[in-house]
């Protein structure tokens, strides 16, 4: 359909200004607050965001808190205590869209390293009065507990991706973030591959883009902060690191960091550990 | 010193130190020089201004999935093969803003991005890469439509080519008929022989850039030395690829078990396509502001190894590593011929060296050739 001036039909205008603004909430579970800080760090865009949404609950930013329901809830952190396991149910009930943000909320985070060990050993070793500690045996992502509408990866998340997700929700569009590898970002910025040129094991080929390939640009291997790609070939990468001379334990440690409990990284690490154990037994 | 300027097609000799005068002429003519230079761990392409920015006295060892810098025993200026970068990033940049769209008076206006077109002088374009540029010319300029940004950059580009006297161990240009000697498309073509650079004048602009440079007509001995070096180079390519029976060899082996084997090793990380000097696939990304008043469209390099690339209505048409690797290799070495009239591979070896999984397409093709249907 053409407009009267012969140009393309006008894009549908925004909602009228008097319409109620969508209500945004930000919740924290077991986490370092770094992903919430990514939102506060969006300094240039924060006022514009405040103009588009009502920031109803964001205790890191404001002591004014409004009761639910909320149109969009950003949830940071993993579920690590019985109290959190209950509270996330209430957050879900109060939220139209629930967006899990960061490695803790999407994969359990660094604290999910506890999942490979006995939590009671940690409690005994760390706390003077273990009886006061009420915790779960595991740290798990939000999606293990409630329905999640979108997962935004990263440790921490990328503020531009967060703004893109919020913008998409404001206009009723499916959020779109890249799911390809960090290698694509490395090549776009012209970084020479450190695995090929320096023999450094790097998780880039199996890790989702989003960070802008920061670590390889500073000659460090990728730590997998954005979790597994859409199609990670973990076994092939593990075999390649072994062929390059890395010890199995070293590779397992690389797979098990901030996103170690994400399915692909977890299964690959466990498999490699098991292979190493059986080969040690055979040798022994 | 001869006081006349050499003619197009002439072979002349200059002292190696005189190359700086050519650089100075290029700079005076407004060119930004892009050439090989020593990076942290590889010979990379970047802006250079002096001949001392070149990796003089350096070379490298390349193998599948491996690249290591090495000191040379001499002070050769161009004693190395291609590195991780290709000229593609300057002619077809990885990220390019295309236009801005603004909401206005109930409609919208589109404002095309009009960046100043850079005027590059590419220093050290190898014959394989010259062929790669010719392939991208066919894709972007002679394929029924024209890529305007590419065209503007390409028309302004000056090409100082360098013949390859020391191919790398993943090079196979001799198999592809794309090297080690350059034939066409250059402004100046340089061959490095002991003590001097032999130059072939390829264009009027190339001739002009020799103004004020000390030169002499190349003597028979110098020409013969260069010829011998190139003949020797032809016979010590690190890799070989038998291109006979392509593209049919691949079309007849689409269900070969080798595709499964390579799929087990392939990381689907897209590195091969990003380093390939002929791969041209791109995507466009739209970014809008929070008020939904302004949006930008940006073109970015894409890859047939990214899942979104093959996502169409109803699902993904290449959901497995096998399907994606097969698509890439059969495009390069088979359907490219149907589409553009040449193979899509120039034998530069980048996809072999820069594959973190050390996959070697020459090995894959010979495995299919030996065990496959012919």
XYZ file of C-alpha atoms in Angstrom:
658
model
C 0.000 0.000 0.000
C 1.348 3.417 -0.948
C 1.131 6.563 1.107
C -0.469 9.689 -0.428
C 2.940 11.077 -1.402
C 3.700 7.974 -3.442
C 6.358 6.677 -1.019
C 6.226 3.446 0.901
C 3.440 2.964 3.425
C 4.333 4.532 6.776
C 5.782 2.318 9.470
C 3.191 1.800 12.209
C 3.589 4.637 14.708
C 4.574 4.067 18.319
C 2.042 3.638 21.079
C 0.378 6.888 22.101
C 2.402 8.726 24.731
C -0.392 8.533 27.325
C -0.386 4.726 27.267
C 1.065 3.180 30.423
C 4.742 2.414 30.145
C 5.830 -1.227 30.413
C 7.111 -2.099 33.882
C 10.656 -3.399 34.191
C 12.008 -5.343 37.158
C 15.530 -6.607 37.868
C 16.003 -9.499 40.280
C 19.167 -10.943 41.753
C 19.841 -14.510 42.811
C 23.268 -16.096 43.495
C 25.563 -13.868 41.471
C 28.195 -11.146 41.584
C 25.889 -8.309 40.396
C 28.076 -7.780 37.319
C 25.226 -8.271 34.865
C 23.032 -5.731 36.662
C 26.001 -3.394 36.487
C 26.016 -3.872 32.719
C 22.574 -2.261 32.724
C 23.760 0.613 34.930
C 26.844 0.875 32.734
C 24.616 1.704 29.744
C 24.903 5.321 30.863
C 24.109 6.971 27.542
C 21.025 4.847 27.015
C 19.752 4.640 30.584
C 17.725 7.852 30.473
C 16.190 6.820 27.170
C 15.318 3.466 28.722
C 13.772 5.179 31.756
C 11.663 7.154 29.262
C 10.369 3.996 27.639
C 9.769 1.792 30.665
C 8.905 2.245 34.295
C 11.754 0.844 36.352
C 9.549 -0.721 38.983
C 11.978 -2.944 40.849
C 15.768 -2.610 40.642
C 17.239 -2.504 44.139
C 20.783 -2.115 42.848
C 19.717 1.226 41.332
C 16.874 2.534 43.465
C 15.416 1.973 46.950
C 11.937 2.670 45.517
C 10.373 -0.694 44.802
C 6.946 -1.284 43.362
C 4.926 -4.455 43.691
C 4.295 -6.662 40.662
C 3.137 -7.687 38.192
C 5.936 -6.706 35.815
C 5.988 -6.723 32.024
C 9.657 -7.669 31.801
C 11.780 -9.170 34.549
C 15.520 -9.459 34.138
C 16.801 -12.247 36.351
C 20.447 -12.440 37.319
C 22.012 -15.301 39.260
C 21.737 -19.024 39.848
C 19.456 -20.922 42.204
C 21.594 -22.119 45.112
C 19.381 -22.072 48.217
C 15.902 -23.329 49.136
C 14.828 -19.688 49.632
C 15.908 -18.832 46.062
C 14.126 -21.869 44.672
C 10.902 -20.532 46.174
C 11.490 -16.883 45.301
C 12.037 -17.597 41.582
C 8.555 -19.145 41.464
C 7.100 -15.881 42.754
C 9.155 -13.862 40.249
C 7.781 -16.043 37.480
C 4.223 -15.542 38.686
C 4.700 -11.766 38.678
C 6.371 -11.552 35.246
C 4.957 -11.452 31.743
C 8.392 -11.942 30.173
C 11.206 -13.463 32.205
C 14.662 -12.894 30.760
C 17.550 -14.787 32.358
C 20.719 -12.689 32.107
C 24.296 -13.879 32.479
C 26.165 -17.140 32.941
C 24.775 -17.741 36.461
C 21.147 -17.423 35.385
C 21.615 -19.326 32.123
C 24.083 -22.067 33.168
C 24.616 -21.930 36.939
C 27.723 -19.740 36.741
C 31.106 -20.234 38.375
C 29.418 -21.394 41.590
C 28.102 -24.427 39.704
C 31.603 -25.886 40.128
C 30.148 -27.122 43.437
C 27.985 -29.498 41.426
C 30.980 -31.805 40.906
C 31.713 -32.019 44.631
C 30.059 -32.708 47.978
C 28.541 -29.476 49.279
C 28.918 -30.636 52.896
C 32.704 -30.798 52.486
C 32.717 -27.156 51.397
C 30.443 -26.085 54.238
C 32.626 -27.830 56.805
C 35.803 -26.383 55.339
C 34.637 -22.816 54.865
C 32.257 -21.863 57.677
C 32.983 -21.562 61.386
C 29.355 -22.454 62.184
C 28.173 -24.794 59.440
C 24.824 -25.197 61.177
C 23.825 -21.700 60.052
C 24.204 -22.584 56.389
C 21.083 -23.559 54.491
C 22.031 -24.298 50.902
C 21.231 -26.610 48.041
C 23.677 -29.242 46.837
C 23.814 -27.627 43.399
C 23.827 -24.259 41.658
C 21.437 -24.413 38.732
C 20.195 -22.125 35.979
C 16.829 -20.396 36.176
C 15.454 -22.568 33.384
C 15.808 -25.641 35.643
C 13.150 -24.093 37.891
C 10.742 -22.015 35.824
C 9.855 -21.294 32.236
C 12.306 -18.725 30.809
C 11.273 -16.599 27.826
C 14.756 -15.615 26.684
C 18.295 -16.334 27.826
C 20.910 -13.632 27.363
C 24.360 -15.159 27.773
C 27.600 -13.740 29.033
C 29.860 -13.299 32.042
C 29.022 -10.516 32.221
C 26.366 -9.826 29.605
C 27.011 -7.281 26.846
C 25.060 -4.091 27.542
C 24.353 -3.543 23.853
C 22.843 -7.009 23.571
C 20.717 -6.280 26.639
C 19.474 -3.025 25.113
C 18.779 -4.832 21.823
C 16.684 -7.430 23.667
C 14.751 -4.748 25.546
C 14.223 -2.763 22.337
C 12.933 -5.869 20.588
C 10.463 -6.511 23.419
C 9.293 -2.878 23.379
C 8.357 -3.098 19.717
C 7.117 -6.666 19.861
C 9.883 -8.271 17.859
C 11.722 -11.527 18.484
C 15.078 -10.681 20.157
C 18.002 -11.556 17.927
C 21.513 -12.147 19.221
C 24.184 -14.039 17.296
C 24.647 -17.702 18.110
C 27.779 -18.287 16.019
C 31.310 -18.679 17.347
C 33.698 -16.179 18.920
C 36.015 -16.958 15.958
C 33.687 -14.955 13.717
C 34.175 -11.908 15.942
C 37.950 -12.496 16.096
C 38.174 -12.557 12.322
C 35.994 -9.482 11.936
C 38.287 -7.498 14.200
C 41.365 -8.934 12.485
C 42.827 -10.782 15.458
C 45.354 -13.458 14.528
C 44.214 -16.846 15.850
C 46.156 -17.613 19.033
C 45.451 -21.338 18.832
C 47.011 -21.565 15.387
C 49.811 -19.004 15.801
C 50.730 -19.580 19.441
C 49.389 -22.997 20.332
C 47.146 -21.542 23.065
C 44.034 -23.651 23.811
C 41.068 -21.345 23.216
C 37.345 -22.048 23.579
C 36.510 -19.586 20.793
C 35.461 -22.200 18.212
C 32.777 -23.639 20.529
C 31.780 -20.459 22.352
C 28.950 -18.167 21.380
C 29.911 -14.694 20.193
C 28.768 -11.575 22.018
C 31.795 -10.263 23.882
C 33.483 -8.949 20.720
C 36.312 -11.498 21.103
C 38.113 -9.527 23.808
C 40.434 -12.158 25.299
C 42.112 -13.388 22.078
C 42.783 -9.737 21.163
C 44.879 -9.618 24.344
C 46.516 -12.944 23.493
C 44.481 -14.995 25.991
C 42.451 -18.038 25.073
C 38.666 -17.659 25.215
C 37.219 -18.740 28.597
C 33.796 -19.532 27.189
C 31.978 -16.688 28.999
C 29.080 -16.728 26.520
C 28.525 -20.463 26.753
C 28.387 -23.062 23.985
C 27.591 -22.111 20.386
C 24.544 -23.357 18.553
C 26.489 -26.420 17.311
C 29.600 -26.994 19.428
C 31.809 -29.930 18.428
C 33.342 -30.345 21.863
C 34.897 -33.755 21.251
C 36.760 -32.494 18.195
C 38.104 -29.485 20.063
C 39.169 -31.671 22.997
C 40.971 -34.042 20.634
C 42.694 -31.112 18.968
C 43.928 -29.724 22.312
C 45.232 -33.196 23.229
C 47.059 -33.361 19.887
C 48.548 -29.929 20.617
C 49.996 -31.368 23.825
C 47.501 -30.207 26.469
C 46.952 -32.568 29.398
C 43.409 -33.962 29.791
C 43.054 -32.336 33.220
C 44.023 -28.993 31.733
C 41.297 -29.299 29.075
C 38.693 -30.376 31.635
C 39.587 -27.297 33.668
C 39.186 -25.118 30.565
C 35.739 -26.577 29.858
C 34.665 -26.067 33.477
C 34.684 -22.391 34.205
C 31.918 -19.770 34.140
C 29.715 -21.881 31.892
C 31.077 -25.273 32.930
C 27.619 -26.532 33.848
C 26.111 -25.627 30.460
C 25.137 -28.944 28.855
C 27.736 -29.080 26.077
C 30.663 -27.980 28.257
C 29.596 -30.203 31.150
C 29.188 -33.361 29.063
C 32.482 -32.807 27.239
C 34.401 -32.200 30.469
C 32.861 -35.247 32.125
C 33.624 -37.444 29.128
C 37.236 -36.328 28.953
C 37.663 -36.836 32.693
C 36.205 -40.337 32.441
C 38.475 -41.206 29.502
C 41.477 -39.935 31.437
C 40.498 -41.931 34.523
C 40.118 -45.201 32.618
C 43.373 -44.681 30.728
C 45.211 -43.983 34.024
C 43.719 -47.166 35.470
C 44.792 -49.113 32.401
C 48.306 -47.666 32.624
C 48.415 -48.219 36.428
C 70.129 6.298 -13.889
C 67.986 6.316 -16.960
C 66.260 9.664 -17.389
C 63.279 8.362 -19.344
C 60.415 6.593 -17.570
C 59.967 2.919 -18.414
C 57.131 1.789 -20.666
C 54.159 -0.362 -19.698
C 55.166 -3.985 -19.995
C 58.837 -3.181 -19.415
C 60.977 -5.056 -16.903
C 63.222 -2.807 -14.865
C 65.487 -3.249 -11.881
C 65.798 -1.083 -8.795
C 67.999 -1.272 -5.724
C 66.019 -2.617 -2.759
C 66.495 0.693 -0.953
C 64.715 2.472 -3.819
C 61.401 0.847 -2.878
C 61.004 3.628 -0.308
C 60.881 6.160 -3.161
C 57.970 4.206 -4.686
C 56.230 4.262 -1.283
C 56.822 8.021 -1.079
C 55.338 8.550 -4.551
C 52.279 6.537 -3.578
C 51.817 8.553 -0.398
C 52.255 11.818 -2.311
C 49.552 10.628 -4.722
C 47.165 10.233 -1.785
C 47.354 6.481 -1.246
C 47.139 4.793 2.146
C 49.640 1.949 2.006
C 48.451 -1.428 3.285
C 51.042 -4.150 3.454
C 52.560 -7.026 5.376
C 53.991 -6.171 8.752
C 55.140 -8.052 11.804
C 52.284 -8.624 14.279
C 52.520 -10.313 17.686
C 52.555 -13.786 16.261
C 52.091 -13.574 12.502
C 52.798 -11.496 9.436
C 49.623 -9.438 9.267
C 48.297 -6.774 6.912
C 48.100 -3.242 8.267
C 48.786 0.338 7.318
C 52.470 0.891 6.632
C 54.437 3.985 5.657
C 58.077 2.917 5.381
C 59.816 -0.087 3.866
C 61.164 -0.715 7.380
C 57.552 -1.531 8.385
C 57.814 -4.643 6.192
C 58.781 -7.885 7.981
C 62.340 -7.748 6.629
C 64.313 -10.816 7.669
C 61.235 -12.758 8.847
C 59.446 -15.796 7.530
C 57.067 -18.394 8.926
C 56.395 -22.099 9.110
C 52.846 -23.114 8.268
C 51.115 -26.451 8.587
C 47.500 -27.499 8.955
C 46.291 -25.664 12.058
C 49.747 -24.241 12.809
C 51.596 -21.010 12.040
C 54.898 -19.957 13.629
C 57.029 -16.911 12.908
C 60.685 -17.509 12.235
C 63.806 -15.431 11.681
C 65.420 -15.728 8.273
C 69.143 -16.008 7.748
C 68.985 -13.133 5.251
C 67.308 -9.748 5.018
C 64.682 -10.590 2.399
C 61.783 -8.130 2.246
C 59.177 -10.589 0.996
C 60.497 -13.981 2.156
C 57.221 -15.361 3.479
C 53.872 -16.660 2.237
C 50.424 -15.182 2.886
C 49.352 -14.657 6.502
C 45.965 -14.659 8.227
C 44.700 -11.503 6.529
C 43.712 -11.009 2.936
C 42.908 -7.888 0.933
C 39.255 -8.819 1.256
C 39.097 -6.931 4.547
C 40.025 -3.702 2.723
C 37.900 -4.155 -0.399
C 34.956 -5.820 1.316
C 35.218 -4.792 4.972
C 33.918 -7.116 7.695
C 31.496 -4.476 8.989
C 29.953 -1.732 6.869
C 27.116 0.633 7.742
C 24.717 0.749 4.803
C 22.055 3.257 5.766
C 20.033 4.925 8.495
C 16.229 4.987 8.621
C 14.356 7.709 10.494
C 10.711 7.975 11.444
C 9.447 11.233 10.020
C 5.996 12.782 9.578
C 4.222 9.473 9.828
C 6.528 7.844 7.269
C 10.208 7.159 7.151
C 13.286 8.416 5.346
C 16.261 6.375 4.317
C 19.683 8.023 4.397
C 22.398 5.975 2.728
C 25.740 5.924 4.478
C 28.253 7.827 2.384
C 31.650 7.156 3.865
C 34.698 8.588 2.097
C 36.102 5.791 -0.047
C 39.611 4.927 1.095
C 42.330 5.029 -1.535
C 44.508 2.036 -0.806
C 47.811 0.950 -2.272
C 48.137 -2.765 -1.582
C 51.787 -3.652 -1.121
C 52.766 -7.268 -1.633
C 49.695 -8.774 -3.309
C 50.616 -12.383 -4.085
C 49.505 -14.020 -7.341
C 46.950 -16.210 -5.511
C 45.442 -13.126 -3.911
C 45.428 -11.272 -7.221
C 43.344 -14.158 -8.589
C 41.132 -13.966 -5.497
C 40.510 -10.271 -6.174
C 39.649 -11.160 -9.791
C 37.171 -13.737 -8.485
C 35.547 -11.204 -6.165
C 35.421 -8.782 -9.118
C 33.353 -11.369 -10.976
C 31.063 -11.792 -7.977
C 30.640 -8.118 -7.130
C 31.024 -6.360 -10.466
C 30.256 -8.725 -13.333
C 27.434 -10.847 -12.031
C 24.432 -8.870 -13.191
C 24.626 -6.309 -10.394
C 27.322 -4.201 -8.835
C 28.357 -3.911 -5.218
C 28.858 -0.150 -5.108
C 31.124 0.115 -2.082
C 33.346 -2.683 -3.404
C 33.461 -1.043 -6.814
C 34.518 2.325 -5.400
C 37.280 0.790 -3.282
C 38.440 -1.495 -6.069
C 38.647 1.241 -8.719
C 40.815 3.403 -6.463
C 43.143 0.597 -5.384
C 46.776 0.485 -6.500
C 48.280 -2.968 -6.651
C 51.951 -3.627 -6.086
C 52.103 -7.371 -6.586
C 54.924 -9.601 -5.398
C 55.785 -12.855 -7.136
C 56.301 -15.845 -4.855
C 59.785 -17.277 -4.819
C 59.262 -19.075 -1.501
C 55.821 -20.717 -1.277
C 54.623 -21.810 2.153
C 54.011 -25.400 3.162
C 50.230 -25.053 2.834
C 50.421 -23.305 -0.575
C 49.141 -24.958 -3.761
C 48.769 -22.149 -6.284
C 50.720 -24.125 -8.886
C 47.928 -26.745 -8.815
C 45.263 -24.082 -9.230
C 47.046 -22.221 -12.023
C 47.058 -19.055 -9.924
C 50.782 -18.678 -9.203
C 53.574 -18.399 -8.284
C 53.962 -15.754 -10.994
C 51.489 -12.949 -11.526
C 50.137 -12.435 -15.014
C 47.668 -9.596 -14.966
C 45.758 -7.071 -12.897
C 48.686 -5.273 -11.235
C 50.119 -1.777 -11.460
C 53.592 -2.963 -10.553
C 54.785 -6.547 -10.076
C 57.913 -7.150 -8.061
C 60.216 -10.155 -7.976
C 62.776 -10.219 -5.202
C 66.180 -11.543 -6.200
C 69.453 -11.085 -4.300
C 70.268 -7.383 -3.875
C 67.601 -6.037 -6.258
C 63.923 -5.890 -7.031
C 62.891 -6.692 -10.559
C 59.760 -4.739 -11.490
C 57.274 -5.298 -14.275
C 55.267 -2.216 -15.203
C 51.586 -3.124 -15.442
C 49.847 0.223 -15.846
C 50.254 3.901 -16.527
C 49.751 4.604 -12.830
C 52.449 2.060 -12.014
C 54.784 3.851 -14.383
C 54.033 7.214 -12.767
C 54.868 5.864 -9.331
C 58.434 5.303 -10.551
C 58.986 9.013 -11.097
C 62.328 10.010 -9.611
C 63.209 6.398 -8.738
C 66.671 5.165 -9.786
C 66.126 2.310 -12.203
C 67.762 0.482 -15.058
C 66.513 -1.901 -17.727
C 66.591 -5.402 -16.317
C 69.527 -7.318 -17.746
C 69.400 -10.858 -19.076
C 71.119 -12.178 -15.958
C 68.570 -10.547 -13.644
C 65.641 -11.779 -15.722
C 67.058 -15.274 -15.757
C 67.630 -15.264 -11.994
C 64.013 -14.255 -11.443
C 62.740 -16.860 -13.891
C 64.739 -19.599 -12.231
C 63.484 -18.598 -8.791
C 59.874 -18.806 -9.997
C 60.433 -22.138 -11.729
C 61.905 -23.501 -8.533
C 58.967 -22.124 -6.540
C 56.543 -23.912 -8.829
C 58.158 -27.219 -7.977
C 58.266 -26.847 -4.204
C 54.671 -26.091 -3.297
C 53.834 -27.419 0.165
C 50.552 -28.881 -1.036
C 49.079 -30.185 -4.257
C 45.503 -30.429 -5.400
C 44.539 -32.488 -8.421
C 41.717 -30.460 -9.974
C 41.068 -32.854 -12.850
C 37.451 -34.040 -13.072
C 36.252 -31.222 -10.828
C 33.438 -30.289 -10.444
C 31.957 -33.692 -11.344
C 34.130 -35.572 -8.874
C 32.284 -33.835 -6.036
C 28.821 -34.012 -7.587
C 29.242 -37.781 -7.961
C 30.361 -38.232 -4.361
C 27.828 -36.256 -2.382
C 27.161 -39.295 -0.189
C 30.819 -40.282 0.275
C 31.632 -41.484 3.837
C 34.511 -38.998 3.929
C 31.973 -36.214 4.585
C 31.063 -37.916 7.867
C 34.693 -38.254 8.861
C 35.510 -34.633 8.229
C 32.291 -33.602 9.991
C 33.562 -35.339 13.126
C 36.592 -33.072 13.121
C 34.971 -29.863 11.879
C 34.212 -27.300 14.602
C 31.763 -25.329 12.425
C 33.609 -22.268 13.748
C 33.646 -20.521 10.331
C 37.372 -19.699 10.381
C 37.980 -21.169 6.908
C 35.364 -18.924 5.344
C 36.537 -15.821 7.162
C 40.186 -16.229 6.096
C 39.283 -17.312 2.556
C 40.056 -14.458 0.146
C 37.151 -15.384 -2.153
C 34.341 -16.166 0.343
C 31.920 -13.291 0.021
C 28.813 -14.131 2.044
C 27.396 -11.402 4.214
C 24.398 -10.701 6.391
C 22.661 -7.461 7.275
C 21.846 -6.530 10.853
C 19.368 -3.882 11.917
C 19.874 -1.960 15.127
C 17.155 0.411 16.308
C 17.155 2.912 19.140
C 14.974 2.407 22.201
C 12.404 4.962 21.067
C 12.110 3.088 17.770
C 12.686 6.370 15.928
C 15.926 5.512 14.167
C 17.383 2.289 12.847
C 20.691 1.430 11.225
C 21.420 -1.332 8.776
C 24.925 -2.786 8.938
C 26.473 -5.376 6.641
C 28.685 -7.990 8.325
C 30.665 -10.957 7.053
C 28.643 -14.129 7.356
C 29.513 -17.775 6.797
C 27.826 -20.924 5.538
C 29.089 -22.504 8.797
C 26.809 -20.250 10.888
C 23.478 -21.938 11.524
C 21.408 -18.815 10.883
C 22.866 -18.698 7.381
C 20.903 -21.741 6.276
C 17.780 -21.060 8.285
C 14.872 -20.662 5.919
C 11.128 -20.788 6.292
C 10.289 -24.059 7.965
C 13.689 -24.807 9.448
C 17.379 -25.221 8.789
C 18.410 -26.788 5.502
C 21.949 -27.638 6.718
C 21.563 -28.668 10.328
C 24.711 -30.828 10.548
C 28.479 -30.270 10.311
C 28.476 -32.709 7.432
C 25.965 -30.688 5.466
C 27.754 -27.418 6.160
C 31.258 -28.636 5.322
C 30.012 -30.319 2.180
C 28.235 -27.152 1.124
C 31.403 -25.101 1.600
C 33.741 -27.456 -0.235
C 31.358 -28.243 -3.062
C 30.719 -24.534 -3.528
C 34.442 -23.720 -3.679
C 35.366 -26.572 -5.988
C 32.226 -27.399 -7.927
C 29.142 -25.176 -7.989
C 31.335 -22.044 -8.115
C 32.194 -23.115 -11.645
C 28.508 -23.279 -12.592
C 27.879 -19.956 -10.927
C 30.910 -17.853 -11.891
C 32.851 -19.837 -14.487
C 35.941 -20.542 -12.362
C 36.830 -22.522 -9.277
C 36.366 -20.565 -6.057
C 39.734 -21.636 -4.652
C 43.057 -19.971 -5.479
C 45.377 -22.281 -3.529
C 46.510 -19.733 -0.928
C 46.288 -22.362 1.822
C 44.755 -20.041 4.436
C 41.846 -22.375 5.180
C 44.356 -25.138 5.916
C 46.681 -23.125 8.130
C 43.985 -21.228 10.038
C 41.643 -24.154 10.679
C 41.895 -24.704 14.438
C 40.923 -28.335 13.791
C 43.708 -28.696 11.175
C 41.392 -29.811 8.370
C 43.146 -29.775 4.987
C 40.925 -29.520 1.909
C 43.642 -31.020 -0.311
C 43.554 -34.152 1.879
C 39.773 -34.246 1.759
C 39.703 -34.026 -2.022
C 42.359 -36.685 -2.499
C 40.528 -39.030 -0.111
C 37.335 -38.586 -2.096
C 39.260 -39.021 -5.333
C 40.950 -42.230 -4.218
C 37.970 -43.975 -2.652
C 35.120 -42.343 -4.466
C 33.023 -42.766 -7.547
C 34.638 -41.424 -10.711
